[in-house]
XYZ file of C-alpha atoms in Angstrom:
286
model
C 115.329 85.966 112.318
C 114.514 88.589 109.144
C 111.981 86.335 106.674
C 113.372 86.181 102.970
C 110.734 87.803 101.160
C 110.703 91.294 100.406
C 107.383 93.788 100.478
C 106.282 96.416 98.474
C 102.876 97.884 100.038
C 101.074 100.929 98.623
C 98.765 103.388 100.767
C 100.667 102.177 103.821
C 99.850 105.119 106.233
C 96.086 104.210 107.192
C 93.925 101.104 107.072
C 94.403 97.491 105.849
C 97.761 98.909 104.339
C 99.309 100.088 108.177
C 97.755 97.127 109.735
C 99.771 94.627 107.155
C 103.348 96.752 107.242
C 103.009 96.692 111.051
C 102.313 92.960 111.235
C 105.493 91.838 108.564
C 107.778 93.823 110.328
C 106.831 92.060 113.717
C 107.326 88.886 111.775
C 110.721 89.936 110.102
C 109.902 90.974 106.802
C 111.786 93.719 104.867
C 109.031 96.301 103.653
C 109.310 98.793 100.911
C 105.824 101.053 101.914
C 104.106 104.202 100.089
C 102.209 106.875 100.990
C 101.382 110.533 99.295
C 102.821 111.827 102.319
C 106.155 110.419 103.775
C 106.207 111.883 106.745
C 102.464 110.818 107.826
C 103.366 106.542 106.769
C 106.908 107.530 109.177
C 104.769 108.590 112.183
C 102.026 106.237 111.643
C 104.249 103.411 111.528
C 106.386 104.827 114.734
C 109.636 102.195 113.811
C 113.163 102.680 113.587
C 113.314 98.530 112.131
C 115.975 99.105 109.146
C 113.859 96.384 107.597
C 111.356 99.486 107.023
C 112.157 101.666 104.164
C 109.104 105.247 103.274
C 108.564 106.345 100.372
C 106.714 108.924 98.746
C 105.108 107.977 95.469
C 102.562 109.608 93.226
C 101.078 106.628 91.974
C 99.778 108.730 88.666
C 103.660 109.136 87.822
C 105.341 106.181 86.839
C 108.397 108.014 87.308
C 107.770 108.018 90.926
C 107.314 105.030 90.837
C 110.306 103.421 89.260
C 111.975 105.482 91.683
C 110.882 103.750 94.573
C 110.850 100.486 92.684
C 114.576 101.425 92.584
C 115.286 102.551 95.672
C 113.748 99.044 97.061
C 115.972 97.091 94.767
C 119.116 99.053 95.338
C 118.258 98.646 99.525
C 117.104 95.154 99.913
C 118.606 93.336 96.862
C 115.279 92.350 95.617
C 111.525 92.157 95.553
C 108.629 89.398 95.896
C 105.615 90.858 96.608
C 103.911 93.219 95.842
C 100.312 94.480 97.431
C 98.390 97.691 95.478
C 96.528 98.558 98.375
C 95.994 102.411 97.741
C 92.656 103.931 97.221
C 89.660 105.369 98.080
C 85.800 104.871 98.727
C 83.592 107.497 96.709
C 79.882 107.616 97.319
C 77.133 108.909 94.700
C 74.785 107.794 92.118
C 75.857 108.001 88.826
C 73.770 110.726 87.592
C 75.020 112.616 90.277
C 79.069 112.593 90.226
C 80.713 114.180 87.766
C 83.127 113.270 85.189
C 85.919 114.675 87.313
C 85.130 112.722 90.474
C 84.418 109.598 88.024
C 87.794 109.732 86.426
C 89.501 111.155 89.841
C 88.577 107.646 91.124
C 89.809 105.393 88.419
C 92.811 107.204 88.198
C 93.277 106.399 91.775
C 91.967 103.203 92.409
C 92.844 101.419 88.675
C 95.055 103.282 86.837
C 97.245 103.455 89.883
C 97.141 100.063 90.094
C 98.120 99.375 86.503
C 101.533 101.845 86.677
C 102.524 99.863 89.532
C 102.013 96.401 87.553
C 103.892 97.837 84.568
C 106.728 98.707 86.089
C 106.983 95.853 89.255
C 106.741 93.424 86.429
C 110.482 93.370 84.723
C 111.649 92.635 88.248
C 109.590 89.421 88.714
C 109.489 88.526 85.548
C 113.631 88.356 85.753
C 113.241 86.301 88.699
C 110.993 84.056 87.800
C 109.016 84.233 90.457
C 107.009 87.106 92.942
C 103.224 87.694 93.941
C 100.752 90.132 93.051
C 98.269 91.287 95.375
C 95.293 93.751 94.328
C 92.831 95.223 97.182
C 89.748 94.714 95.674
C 86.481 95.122 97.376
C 83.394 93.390 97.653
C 82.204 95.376 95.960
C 84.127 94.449 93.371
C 82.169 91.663 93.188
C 78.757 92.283 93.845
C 77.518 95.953 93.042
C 74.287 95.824 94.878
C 74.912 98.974 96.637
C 73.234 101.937 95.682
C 75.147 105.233 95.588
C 78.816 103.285 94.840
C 78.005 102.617 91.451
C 81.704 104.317 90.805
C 83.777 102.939 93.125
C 82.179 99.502 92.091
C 83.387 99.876 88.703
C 87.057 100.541 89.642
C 86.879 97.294 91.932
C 85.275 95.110 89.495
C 87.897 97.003 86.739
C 90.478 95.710 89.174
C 89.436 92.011 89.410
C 89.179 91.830 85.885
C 92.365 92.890 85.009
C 93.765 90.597 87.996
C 91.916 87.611 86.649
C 94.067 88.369 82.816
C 96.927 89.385 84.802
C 96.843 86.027 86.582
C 96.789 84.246 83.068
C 99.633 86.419 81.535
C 102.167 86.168 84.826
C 101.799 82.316 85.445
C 104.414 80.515 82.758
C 106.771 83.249 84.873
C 105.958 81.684 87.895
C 104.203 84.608 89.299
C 101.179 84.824 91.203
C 98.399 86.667 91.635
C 95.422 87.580 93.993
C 92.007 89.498 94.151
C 91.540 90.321 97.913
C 87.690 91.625 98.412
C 87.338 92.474 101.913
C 83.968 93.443 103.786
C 83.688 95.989 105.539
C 86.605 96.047 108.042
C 87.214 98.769 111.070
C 89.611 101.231 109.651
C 90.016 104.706 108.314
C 88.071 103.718 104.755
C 84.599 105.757 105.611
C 86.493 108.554 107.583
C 87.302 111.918 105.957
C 90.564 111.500 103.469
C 89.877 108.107 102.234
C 85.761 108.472 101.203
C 84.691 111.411 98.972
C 80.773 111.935 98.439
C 79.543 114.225 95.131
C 79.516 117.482 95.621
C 76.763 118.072 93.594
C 74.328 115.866 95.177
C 70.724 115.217 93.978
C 67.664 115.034 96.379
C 65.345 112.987 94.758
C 68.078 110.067 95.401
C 66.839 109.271 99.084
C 68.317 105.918 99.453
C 71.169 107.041 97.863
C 71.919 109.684 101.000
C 70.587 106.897 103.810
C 73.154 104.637 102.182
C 75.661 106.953 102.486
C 74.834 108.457 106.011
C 74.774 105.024 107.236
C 78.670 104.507 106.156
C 79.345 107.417 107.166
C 77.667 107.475 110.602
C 76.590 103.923 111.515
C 78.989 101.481 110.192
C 81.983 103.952 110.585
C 83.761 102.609 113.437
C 81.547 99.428 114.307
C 82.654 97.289 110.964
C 83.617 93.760 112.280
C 86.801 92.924 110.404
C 89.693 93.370 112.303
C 92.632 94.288 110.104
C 95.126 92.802 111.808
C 93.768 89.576 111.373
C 93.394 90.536 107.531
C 96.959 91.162 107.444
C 97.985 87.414 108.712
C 95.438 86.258 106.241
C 97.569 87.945 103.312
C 100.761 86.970 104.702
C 99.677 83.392 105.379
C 98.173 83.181 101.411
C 101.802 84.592 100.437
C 103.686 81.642 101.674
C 100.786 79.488 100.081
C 102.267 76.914 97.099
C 99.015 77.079 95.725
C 97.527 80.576 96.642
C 94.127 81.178 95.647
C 93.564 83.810 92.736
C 90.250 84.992 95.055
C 90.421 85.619 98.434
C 87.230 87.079 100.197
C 88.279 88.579 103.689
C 85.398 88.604 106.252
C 82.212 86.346 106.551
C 80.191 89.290 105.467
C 82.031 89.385 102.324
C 81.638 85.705 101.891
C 77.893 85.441 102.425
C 77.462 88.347 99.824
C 79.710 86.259 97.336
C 77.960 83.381 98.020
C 74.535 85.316 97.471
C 75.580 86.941 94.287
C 76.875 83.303 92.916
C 73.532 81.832 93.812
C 71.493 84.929 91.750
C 73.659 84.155 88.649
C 73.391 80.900 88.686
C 68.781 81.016 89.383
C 69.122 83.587 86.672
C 70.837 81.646 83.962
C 68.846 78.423 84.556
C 65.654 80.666 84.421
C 66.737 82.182 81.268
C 68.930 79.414 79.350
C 66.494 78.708 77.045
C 66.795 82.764 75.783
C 70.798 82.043 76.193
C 71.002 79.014 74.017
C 68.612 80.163 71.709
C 71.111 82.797 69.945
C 72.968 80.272 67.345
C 72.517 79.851 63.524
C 70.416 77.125 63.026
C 71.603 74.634 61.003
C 69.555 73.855 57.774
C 69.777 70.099 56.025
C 71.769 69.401 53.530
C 70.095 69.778 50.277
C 69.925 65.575 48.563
């Protein structure tokens, strides 16, 4: 029997974003997915389910994507949630990338992001009702890794618009979630879904190991399976009371835990400097 809830996935033809249109069809949901390339999500996904509905969508054109807002709508009679899983890994210091491949990122990986929002909103909002889900990163919460200073940014950009989108959507009952993921075995460090600079500097030596191990070492040996991270998303959407963080992966929740622990030595260490920063108040002349 066909589950209520309808599914709006972008970046659906590789990685987390196959693995979790794959898993709701096999458990009856209708999904709405997008990909740049319509024909690549239609092979990748190999279904003829007429709960599946491609579509191409530039996610830098909100015209695009009211269009396949639309099409959704018009197809399955509604929507409920929504998961902005599209984007990329870039590697680099950040003396060495350039503007282009700085902005080329964000444009991708947050401003992406936001068009969808924008225009997915009027829907839930009318319903009262719907969940948000934004692919984050661990690295969208810790930035301890050298050479992804960029692609850092546009994760912790996207959990801190999540967190104020949480706030904003709730009186509507609508949800929200960050998901930060480790490092799970997919296409994410292959060719197509990780750029590197292409200007790159050779006195940054750790820089390059860090990179050549992604590319090379941890490529293809990561321990997340993504079909269990697609249950874990599809479980947390029939949650009452889903969580506005979700860390996927023990290796993303021992570097959470480790970069709560720092903040927290660091503040008691320095709370005297913190506190000291207000006017002091004089007495009251007699």
């Amino acid at each position: 029997m066909a589950n209520s809830k309808v599914w709006l996935v972008t970046g659906a033809s590789k990685g987390l974003g196959l693995a979790l249109v794959q898993e709701l069809l096999t458990q009856g949901y209708a999904v709405a997915a997008t990909s740049r390339n319509k024909q690549e999500l239609i092979d990748a996904v190999n279904t003829t389910d007429h709960h599946f509905l491609p579509l191409q969508v530039d996610l830098n054109n909100e015209g695009s994507i009211q269009k396949a807002i639309d099409e959704t709508i018009n197809l399955f009679g509604q929507l409920d949630v929504v998961v902005n899983n599209a984007g990329y890994g870039l590697a680099g210091s950040l003396e060495e990338l350039s503007d282009t491949e700085a902005r080329k990122n964000f444009d991708v990986n947050v401003f992406g992001t936001l068009n969808i929002i924008r225009r997915v909103m009027p829907y839930l909002r009318a319903q009262q009702s719907g969940h948000i889900f934004n692919i984050s990163s661990i690295g969208g919460f810790t930035g301890n890794f050298p050479g992804f200073g960029i692609y850092c940014a546009t994760k912790f950009a996207v959990e801190g618009l999540t967190e104020s989108l949480s706030a904003e959507i709730r009186s509507f009952g609508i949800h929200a979630t960050i998901v930060s993921p480790g490092y799970f075995r997919t296409q994410f460090l292959s060719q197509g879904s990780f750029a590197v600079p292409s200007n790159p500097i050779e006195a940054y030596k750790v820089v390059r190991e860090v990179q050549a191990a992604h590319q090379h070492q941890i490529n293809g040996n990561q321990m997340g399976d993504p079909v269990k991270a697609a249950k874990a998303l599809i479980e947390v959407a029939t949650s009452k009371n889903p969580p506005l963080h979700l860390f996927l992966g023990s290796d993303a929740f021992q570097l959470a835990v480790d970069k709560i622990n720092a903040v927290q030595t660091e503040m008691e260490t320095w709370k005297a400097v913190t506190v000291s920063t207000a006017f002091t108040e004089q007495p009251a002349e007699a």
